[in-house]
PDB file of C-alpha atoms in Angstrom:
ATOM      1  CA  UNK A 180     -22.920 134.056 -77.731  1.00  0.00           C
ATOM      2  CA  UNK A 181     -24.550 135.487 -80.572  1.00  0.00           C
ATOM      3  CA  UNK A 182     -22.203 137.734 -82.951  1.00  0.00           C
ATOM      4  CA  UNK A 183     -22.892 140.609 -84.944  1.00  0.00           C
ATOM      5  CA  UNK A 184     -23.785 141.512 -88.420  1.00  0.00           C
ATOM      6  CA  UNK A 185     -22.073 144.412 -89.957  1.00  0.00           C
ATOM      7  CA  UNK A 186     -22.524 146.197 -93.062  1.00  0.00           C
ATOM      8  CA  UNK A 187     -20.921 147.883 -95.295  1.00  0.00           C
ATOM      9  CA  UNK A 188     -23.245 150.656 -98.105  1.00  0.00           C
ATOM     10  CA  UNK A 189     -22.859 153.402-100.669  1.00  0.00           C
ATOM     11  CA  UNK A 190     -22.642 153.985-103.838  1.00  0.00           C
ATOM     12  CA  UNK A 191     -19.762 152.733-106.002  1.00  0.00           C
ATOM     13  CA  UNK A 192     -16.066 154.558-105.441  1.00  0.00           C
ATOM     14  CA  UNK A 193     -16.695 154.913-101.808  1.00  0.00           C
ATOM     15  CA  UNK A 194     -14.095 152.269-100.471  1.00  0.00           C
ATOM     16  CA  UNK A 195     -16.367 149.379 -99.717  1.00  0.00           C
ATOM     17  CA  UNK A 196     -14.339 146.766-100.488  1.00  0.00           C
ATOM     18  CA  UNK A 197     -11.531 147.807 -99.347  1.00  0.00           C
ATOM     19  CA  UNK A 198     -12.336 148.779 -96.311  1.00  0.00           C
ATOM     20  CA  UNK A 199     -14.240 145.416 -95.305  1.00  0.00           C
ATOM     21  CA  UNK A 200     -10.966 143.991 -96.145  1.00  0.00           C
ATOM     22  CA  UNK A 201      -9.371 146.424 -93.023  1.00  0.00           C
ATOM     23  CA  UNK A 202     -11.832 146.301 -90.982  1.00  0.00           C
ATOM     24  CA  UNK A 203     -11.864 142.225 -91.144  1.00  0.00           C
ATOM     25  CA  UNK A 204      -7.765 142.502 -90.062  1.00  0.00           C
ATOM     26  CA  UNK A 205      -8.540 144.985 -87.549  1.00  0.00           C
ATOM     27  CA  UNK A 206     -11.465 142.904 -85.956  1.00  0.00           C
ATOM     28  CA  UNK A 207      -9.384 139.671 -86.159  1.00  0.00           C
ATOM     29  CA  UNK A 208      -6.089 141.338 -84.638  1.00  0.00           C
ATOM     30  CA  UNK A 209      -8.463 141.933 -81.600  1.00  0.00           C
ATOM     31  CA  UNK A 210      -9.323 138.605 -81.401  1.00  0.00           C
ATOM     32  CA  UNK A 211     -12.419 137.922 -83.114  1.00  0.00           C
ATOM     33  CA  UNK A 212     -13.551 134.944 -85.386  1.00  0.00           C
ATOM     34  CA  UNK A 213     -14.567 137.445 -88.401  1.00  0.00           C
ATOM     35  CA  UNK A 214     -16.559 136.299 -92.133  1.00  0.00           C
ATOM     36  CA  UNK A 215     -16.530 138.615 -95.275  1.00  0.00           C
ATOM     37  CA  UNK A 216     -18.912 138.531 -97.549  1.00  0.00           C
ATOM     38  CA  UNK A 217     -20.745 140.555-100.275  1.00  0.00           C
ATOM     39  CA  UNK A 218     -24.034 141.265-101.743  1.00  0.00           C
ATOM     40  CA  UNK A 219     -25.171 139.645-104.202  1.00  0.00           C
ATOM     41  CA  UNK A 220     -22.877 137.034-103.590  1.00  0.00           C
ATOM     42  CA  UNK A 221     -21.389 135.171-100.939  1.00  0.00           C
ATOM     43  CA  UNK A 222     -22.610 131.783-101.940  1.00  0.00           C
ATOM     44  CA  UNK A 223     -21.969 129.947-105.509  1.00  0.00           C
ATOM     45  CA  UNK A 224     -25.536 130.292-106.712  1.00  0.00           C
ATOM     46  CA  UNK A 225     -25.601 133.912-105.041  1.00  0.00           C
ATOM     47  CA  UNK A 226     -22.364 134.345-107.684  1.00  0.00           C
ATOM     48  CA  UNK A 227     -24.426 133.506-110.549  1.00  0.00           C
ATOM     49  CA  UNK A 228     -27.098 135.897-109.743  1.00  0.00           C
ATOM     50  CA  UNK A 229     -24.141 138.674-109.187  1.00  0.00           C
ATOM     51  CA  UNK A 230     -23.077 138.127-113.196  1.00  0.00           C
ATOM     52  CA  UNK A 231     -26.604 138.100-114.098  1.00  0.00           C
ATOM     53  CA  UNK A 232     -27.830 141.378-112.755  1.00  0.00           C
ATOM     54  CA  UNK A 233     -24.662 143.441-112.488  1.00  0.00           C
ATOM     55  CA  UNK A 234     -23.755 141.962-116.748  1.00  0.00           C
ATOM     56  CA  UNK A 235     -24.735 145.733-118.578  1.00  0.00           C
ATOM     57  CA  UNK A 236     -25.573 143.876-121.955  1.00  0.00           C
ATOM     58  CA  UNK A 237     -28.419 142.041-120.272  1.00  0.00           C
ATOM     59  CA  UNK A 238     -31.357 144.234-120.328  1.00  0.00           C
ATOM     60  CA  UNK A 239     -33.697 143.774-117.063  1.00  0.00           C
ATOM     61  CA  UNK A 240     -36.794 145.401-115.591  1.00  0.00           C
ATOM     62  CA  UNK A 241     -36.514 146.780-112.395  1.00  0.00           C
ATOM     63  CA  UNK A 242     -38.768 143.948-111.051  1.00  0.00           C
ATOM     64  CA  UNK A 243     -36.540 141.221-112.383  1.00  0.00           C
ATOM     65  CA  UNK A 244     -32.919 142.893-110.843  1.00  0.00           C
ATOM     66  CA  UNK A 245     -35.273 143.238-107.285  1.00  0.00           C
ATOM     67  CA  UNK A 246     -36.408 139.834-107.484  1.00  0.00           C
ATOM     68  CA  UNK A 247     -33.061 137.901-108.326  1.00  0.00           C
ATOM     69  CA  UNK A 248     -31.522 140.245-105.624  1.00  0.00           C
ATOM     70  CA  UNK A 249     -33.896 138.731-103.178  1.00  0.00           C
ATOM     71  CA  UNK A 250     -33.284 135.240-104.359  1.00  0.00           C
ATOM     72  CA  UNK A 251     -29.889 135.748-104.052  1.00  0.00           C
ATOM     73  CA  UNK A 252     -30.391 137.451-100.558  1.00  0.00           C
ATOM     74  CA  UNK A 253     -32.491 134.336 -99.181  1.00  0.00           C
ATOM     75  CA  UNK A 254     -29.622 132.113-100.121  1.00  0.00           C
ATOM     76  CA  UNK A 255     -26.608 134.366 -99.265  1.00  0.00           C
ATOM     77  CA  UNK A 256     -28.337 134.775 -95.743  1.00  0.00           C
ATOM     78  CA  UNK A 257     -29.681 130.934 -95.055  1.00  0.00           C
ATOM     79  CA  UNK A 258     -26.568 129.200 -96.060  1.00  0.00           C
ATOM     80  CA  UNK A 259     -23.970 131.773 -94.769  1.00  0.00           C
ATOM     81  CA  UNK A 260     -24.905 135.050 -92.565  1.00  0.00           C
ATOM     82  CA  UNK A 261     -27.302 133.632 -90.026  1.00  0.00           C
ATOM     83  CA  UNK A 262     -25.060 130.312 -89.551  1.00  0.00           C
ATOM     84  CA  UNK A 263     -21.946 132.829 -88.845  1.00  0.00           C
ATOM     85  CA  UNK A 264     -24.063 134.894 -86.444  1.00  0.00           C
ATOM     86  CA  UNK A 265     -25.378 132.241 -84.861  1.00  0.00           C
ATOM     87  CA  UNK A 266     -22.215 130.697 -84.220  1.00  0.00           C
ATOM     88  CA  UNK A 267     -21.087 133.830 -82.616  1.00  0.00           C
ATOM     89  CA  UNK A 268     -18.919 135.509 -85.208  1.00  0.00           C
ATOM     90  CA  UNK A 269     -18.200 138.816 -86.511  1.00  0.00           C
ATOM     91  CA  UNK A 270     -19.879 138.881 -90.322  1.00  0.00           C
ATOM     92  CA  UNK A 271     -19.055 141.904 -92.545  1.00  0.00           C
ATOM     93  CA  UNK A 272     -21.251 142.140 -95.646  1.00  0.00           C
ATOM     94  CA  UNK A 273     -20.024 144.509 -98.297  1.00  0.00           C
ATOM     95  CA  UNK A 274     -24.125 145.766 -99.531  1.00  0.00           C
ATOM     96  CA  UNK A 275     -27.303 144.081 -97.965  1.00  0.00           C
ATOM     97  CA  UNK A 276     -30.694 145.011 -98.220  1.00  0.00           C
ATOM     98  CA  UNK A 277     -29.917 149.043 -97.692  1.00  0.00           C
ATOM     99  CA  UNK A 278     -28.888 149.229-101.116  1.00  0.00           C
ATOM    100  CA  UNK A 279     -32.021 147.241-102.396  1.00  0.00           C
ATOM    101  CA  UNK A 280     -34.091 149.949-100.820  1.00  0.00           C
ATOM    102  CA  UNK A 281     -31.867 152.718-102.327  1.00  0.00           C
ATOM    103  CA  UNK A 282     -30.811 151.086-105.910  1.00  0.00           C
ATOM    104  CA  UNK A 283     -34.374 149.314-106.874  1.00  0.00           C
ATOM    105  CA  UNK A 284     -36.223 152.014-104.628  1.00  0.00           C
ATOM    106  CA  UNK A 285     -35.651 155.741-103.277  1.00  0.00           C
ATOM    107  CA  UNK A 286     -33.308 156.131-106.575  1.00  0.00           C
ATOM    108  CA  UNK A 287     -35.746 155.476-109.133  1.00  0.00           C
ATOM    109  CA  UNK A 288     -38.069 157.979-107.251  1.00  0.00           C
ATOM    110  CA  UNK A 289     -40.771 154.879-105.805  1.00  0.00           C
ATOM    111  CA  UNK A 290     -43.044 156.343-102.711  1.00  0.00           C
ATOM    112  CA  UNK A 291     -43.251 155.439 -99.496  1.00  0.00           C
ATOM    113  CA  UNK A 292     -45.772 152.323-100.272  1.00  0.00           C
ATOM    114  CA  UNK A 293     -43.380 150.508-102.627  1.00  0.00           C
ATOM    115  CA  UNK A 294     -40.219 151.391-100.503  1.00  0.00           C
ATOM    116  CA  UNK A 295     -42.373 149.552 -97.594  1.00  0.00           C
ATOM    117  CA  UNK A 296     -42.584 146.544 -99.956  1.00  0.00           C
ATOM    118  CA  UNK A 297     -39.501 146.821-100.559  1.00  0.00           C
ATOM    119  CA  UNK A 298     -38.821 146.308 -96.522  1.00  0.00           C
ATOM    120  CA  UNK A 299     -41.264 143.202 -96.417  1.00  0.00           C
ATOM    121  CA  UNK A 300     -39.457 141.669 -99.575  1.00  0.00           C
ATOM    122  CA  UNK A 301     -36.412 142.112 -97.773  1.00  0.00           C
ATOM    123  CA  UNK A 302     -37.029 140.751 -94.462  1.00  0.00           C
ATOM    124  CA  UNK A 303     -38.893 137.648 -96.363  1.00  0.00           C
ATOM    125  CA  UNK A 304     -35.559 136.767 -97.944  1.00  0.00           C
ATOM    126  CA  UNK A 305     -33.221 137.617 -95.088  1.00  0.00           C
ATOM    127  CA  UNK A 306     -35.254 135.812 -92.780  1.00  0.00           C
ATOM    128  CA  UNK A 307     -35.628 138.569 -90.546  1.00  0.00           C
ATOM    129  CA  UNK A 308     -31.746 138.768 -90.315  1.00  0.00           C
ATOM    130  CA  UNK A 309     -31.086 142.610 -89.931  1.00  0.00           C
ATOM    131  CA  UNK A 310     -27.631 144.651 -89.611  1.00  0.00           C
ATOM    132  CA  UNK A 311     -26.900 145.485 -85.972  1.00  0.00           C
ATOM    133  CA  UNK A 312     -24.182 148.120 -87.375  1.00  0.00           C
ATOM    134  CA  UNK A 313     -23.809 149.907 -90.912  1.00  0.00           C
ATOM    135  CA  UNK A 314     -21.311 151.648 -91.962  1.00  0.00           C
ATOM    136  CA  UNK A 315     -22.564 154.575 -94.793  1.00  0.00           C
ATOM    137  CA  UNK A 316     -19.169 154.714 -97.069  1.00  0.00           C
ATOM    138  CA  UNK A 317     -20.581 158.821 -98.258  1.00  0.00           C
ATOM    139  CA  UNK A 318     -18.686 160.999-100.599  1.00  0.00           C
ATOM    140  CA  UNK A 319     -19.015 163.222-103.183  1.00  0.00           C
ATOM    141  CA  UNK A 320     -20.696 161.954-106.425  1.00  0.00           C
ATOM    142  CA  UNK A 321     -18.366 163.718-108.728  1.00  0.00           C
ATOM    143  CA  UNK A 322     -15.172 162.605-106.832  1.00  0.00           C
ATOM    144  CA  UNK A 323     -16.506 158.751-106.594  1.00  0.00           C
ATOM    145  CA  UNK A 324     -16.980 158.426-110.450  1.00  0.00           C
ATOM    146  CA  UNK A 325     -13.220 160.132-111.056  1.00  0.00           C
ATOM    147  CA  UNK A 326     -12.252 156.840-108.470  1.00  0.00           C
ATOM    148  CA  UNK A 327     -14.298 154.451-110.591  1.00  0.00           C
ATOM    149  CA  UNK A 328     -13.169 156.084-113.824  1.00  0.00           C
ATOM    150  CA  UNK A 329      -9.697 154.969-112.479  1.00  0.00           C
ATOM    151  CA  UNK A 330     -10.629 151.620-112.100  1.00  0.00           C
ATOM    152  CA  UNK A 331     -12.432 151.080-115.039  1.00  0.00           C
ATOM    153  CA  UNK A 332     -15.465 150.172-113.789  1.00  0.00           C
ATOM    154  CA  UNK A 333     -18.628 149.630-116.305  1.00  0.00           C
ATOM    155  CA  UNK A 334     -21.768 148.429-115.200  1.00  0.00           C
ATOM    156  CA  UNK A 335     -25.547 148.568-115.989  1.00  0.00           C
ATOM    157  CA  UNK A 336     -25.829 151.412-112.733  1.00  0.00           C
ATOM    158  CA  UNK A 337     -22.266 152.542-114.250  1.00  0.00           C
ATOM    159  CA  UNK A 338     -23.986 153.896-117.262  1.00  0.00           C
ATOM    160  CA  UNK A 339     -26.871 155.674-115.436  1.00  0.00           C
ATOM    161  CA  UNK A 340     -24.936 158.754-115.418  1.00  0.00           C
ATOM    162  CA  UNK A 341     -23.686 161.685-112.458  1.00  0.00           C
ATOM    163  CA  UNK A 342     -27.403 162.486-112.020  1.00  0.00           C
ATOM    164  CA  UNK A 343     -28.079 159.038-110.874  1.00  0.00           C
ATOM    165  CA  UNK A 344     -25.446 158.918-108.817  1.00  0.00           C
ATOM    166  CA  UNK A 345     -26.646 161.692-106.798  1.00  0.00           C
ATOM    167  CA  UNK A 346     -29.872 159.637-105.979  1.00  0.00           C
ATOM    168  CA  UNK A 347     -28.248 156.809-104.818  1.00  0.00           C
ATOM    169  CA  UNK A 348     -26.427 159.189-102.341  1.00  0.00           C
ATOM    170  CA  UNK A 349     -29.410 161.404-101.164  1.00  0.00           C
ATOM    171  CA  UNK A 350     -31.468 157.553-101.456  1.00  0.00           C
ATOM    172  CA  UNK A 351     -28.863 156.845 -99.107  1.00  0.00           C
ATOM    173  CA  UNK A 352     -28.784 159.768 -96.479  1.00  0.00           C
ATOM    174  CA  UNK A 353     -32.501 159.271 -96.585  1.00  0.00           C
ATOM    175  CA  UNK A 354     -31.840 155.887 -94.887  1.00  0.00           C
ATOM    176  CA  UNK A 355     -28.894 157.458 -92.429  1.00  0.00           C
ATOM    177  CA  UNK A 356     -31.670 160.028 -91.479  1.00  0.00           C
ATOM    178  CA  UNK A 357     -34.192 157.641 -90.966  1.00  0.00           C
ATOM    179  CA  UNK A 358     -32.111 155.115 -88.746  1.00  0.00           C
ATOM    180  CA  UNK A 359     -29.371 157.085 -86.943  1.00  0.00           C
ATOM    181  CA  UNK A 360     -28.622 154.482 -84.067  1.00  0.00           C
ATOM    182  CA  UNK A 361     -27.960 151.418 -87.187  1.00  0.00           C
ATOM    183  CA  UNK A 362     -26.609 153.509 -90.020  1.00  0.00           C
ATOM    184  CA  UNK A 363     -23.542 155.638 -89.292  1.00  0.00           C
ATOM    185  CA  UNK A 364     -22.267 157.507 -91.800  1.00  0.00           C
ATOM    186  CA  UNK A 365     -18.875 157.560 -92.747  1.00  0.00           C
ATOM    187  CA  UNK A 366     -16.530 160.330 -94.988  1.00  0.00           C
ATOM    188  CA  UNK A 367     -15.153 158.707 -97.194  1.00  0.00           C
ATOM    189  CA  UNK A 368     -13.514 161.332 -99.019  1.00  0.00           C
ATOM    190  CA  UNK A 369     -10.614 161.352 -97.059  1.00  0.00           C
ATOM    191  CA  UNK A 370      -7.864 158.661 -97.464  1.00  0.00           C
ATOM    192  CA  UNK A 371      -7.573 155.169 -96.560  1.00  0.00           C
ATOM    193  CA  UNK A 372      -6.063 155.305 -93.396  1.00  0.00           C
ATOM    194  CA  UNK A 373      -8.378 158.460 -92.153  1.00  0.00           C
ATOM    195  CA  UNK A 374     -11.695 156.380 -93.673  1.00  0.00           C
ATOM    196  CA  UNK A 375     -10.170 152.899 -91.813  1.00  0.00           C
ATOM    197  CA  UNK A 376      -9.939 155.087 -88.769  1.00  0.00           C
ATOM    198  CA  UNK A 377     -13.543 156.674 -88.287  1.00  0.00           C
ATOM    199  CA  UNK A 378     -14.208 153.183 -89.504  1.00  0.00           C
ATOM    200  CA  UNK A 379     -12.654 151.225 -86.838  1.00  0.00           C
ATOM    201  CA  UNK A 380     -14.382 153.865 -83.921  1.00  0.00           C
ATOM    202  CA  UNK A 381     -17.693 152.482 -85.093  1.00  0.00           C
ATOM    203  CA  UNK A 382     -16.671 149.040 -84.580  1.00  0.00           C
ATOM    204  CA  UNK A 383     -15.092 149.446 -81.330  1.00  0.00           C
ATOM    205  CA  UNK A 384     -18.380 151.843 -79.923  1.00  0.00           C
ATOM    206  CA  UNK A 385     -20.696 148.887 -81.152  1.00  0.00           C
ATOM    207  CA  UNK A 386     -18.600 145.716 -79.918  1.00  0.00           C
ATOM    208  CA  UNK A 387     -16.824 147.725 -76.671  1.00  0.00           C
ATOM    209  CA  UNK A 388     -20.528 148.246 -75.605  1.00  0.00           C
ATOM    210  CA  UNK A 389     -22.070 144.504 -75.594  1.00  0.00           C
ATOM    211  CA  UNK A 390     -18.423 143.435 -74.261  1.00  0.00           C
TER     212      UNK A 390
END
């Protein structure tokens, strides 16, 4: 049986990580064989490609972040997420090629004809892998950068600034708009437990129905 491919978007301060983390003890406490993984990443050489274009010192054209996102994609999805799926297990992906669309696209204000070669980019590296389920981590943009203050976090999208930040969310919502049946959009303003809850009713409507 073939499993499914969940992911997890949204901008920085929004939970991601964390809540992949519950939603993998959740799934597995119902009896499913689950694999977490993140974008870029997930495989050693995807790793490298993670220091390269997230490293805020290294300056890099848009075209050069897109492209080693896709090379990391193609390798993160050939030698991982389609094996996992395949093998008919639960895979949950903190960032896939959503945020390519919204980071390297709708953000930095590219029309409709690059955002569509954006999509053929994508589906060239993921070998037509797509999410059946994605989970839109949405809050605030003020209220996520007083979480990341917390945490320290600096990167080169870091140091864009609140006004970016509010691209990346409408870039986002754009998306959620667009694809209401995939993309379901999550509050994460609330707190753990009450984001881990709407979180787990997602899973259970998508893996209740193919059950």
């Amino acid at each position: 049986m073939r499993g499914k491919f969940i992911t997890f978007e949204g901008a920085d301060g929004g939970g991601k990580s964390t809540q992949v983390q519950l939603a993998a003890d959740y799934l597995r406490q119902r009896g499913y064989e689950v694999v977490v993984s993140r974008e870029p990443g997930g495989t050693p050489l995807a790793e490298k490609v993670r220091a390269l274009v997230l490293d805020p010192e290294l300056p890099l054209s848009n075209i050069s972040q897109t492209l080693l996102y896709l090379a990391a994609r193609s390798e993160h999805a050939d030698k991982l997420l389609r094996p996992a799926v395949a093998a008919g297990k639960i895979v949950l992906c903190d960032r896939f090629s959503d945020s390519t669309l919204v980071y390297q696209g709708l953000a930095l204000g590219k029309g409709a004809e690059e955002v569509n070669e954006l999509r053929l980019l994508n589906a060239f590296a993921a070998g037509g892998l797509t999410p059946d389920l994605t989970l839109l981590l949405d809050g605030a943009p003020k209220l996520l950068a007083r979480r990341r203050e917390r945490r320290g976090v600096s990167d080169r999208y870091e140091r864009q600034g609140l006004d970016y930040q509010h691209k990346l969310r409408q870039g986002f919502l754009a998306l959620a708009q667009a694809e209401p049946e995939r993309i379901k959009i999550i509050n994460a303003e609330g707190d753990l437990q009450a984001v881990a809850g709407a979180v787990q009713r997602a899973l259970d409507a998508l893996l209740d129905g193919a059950e």
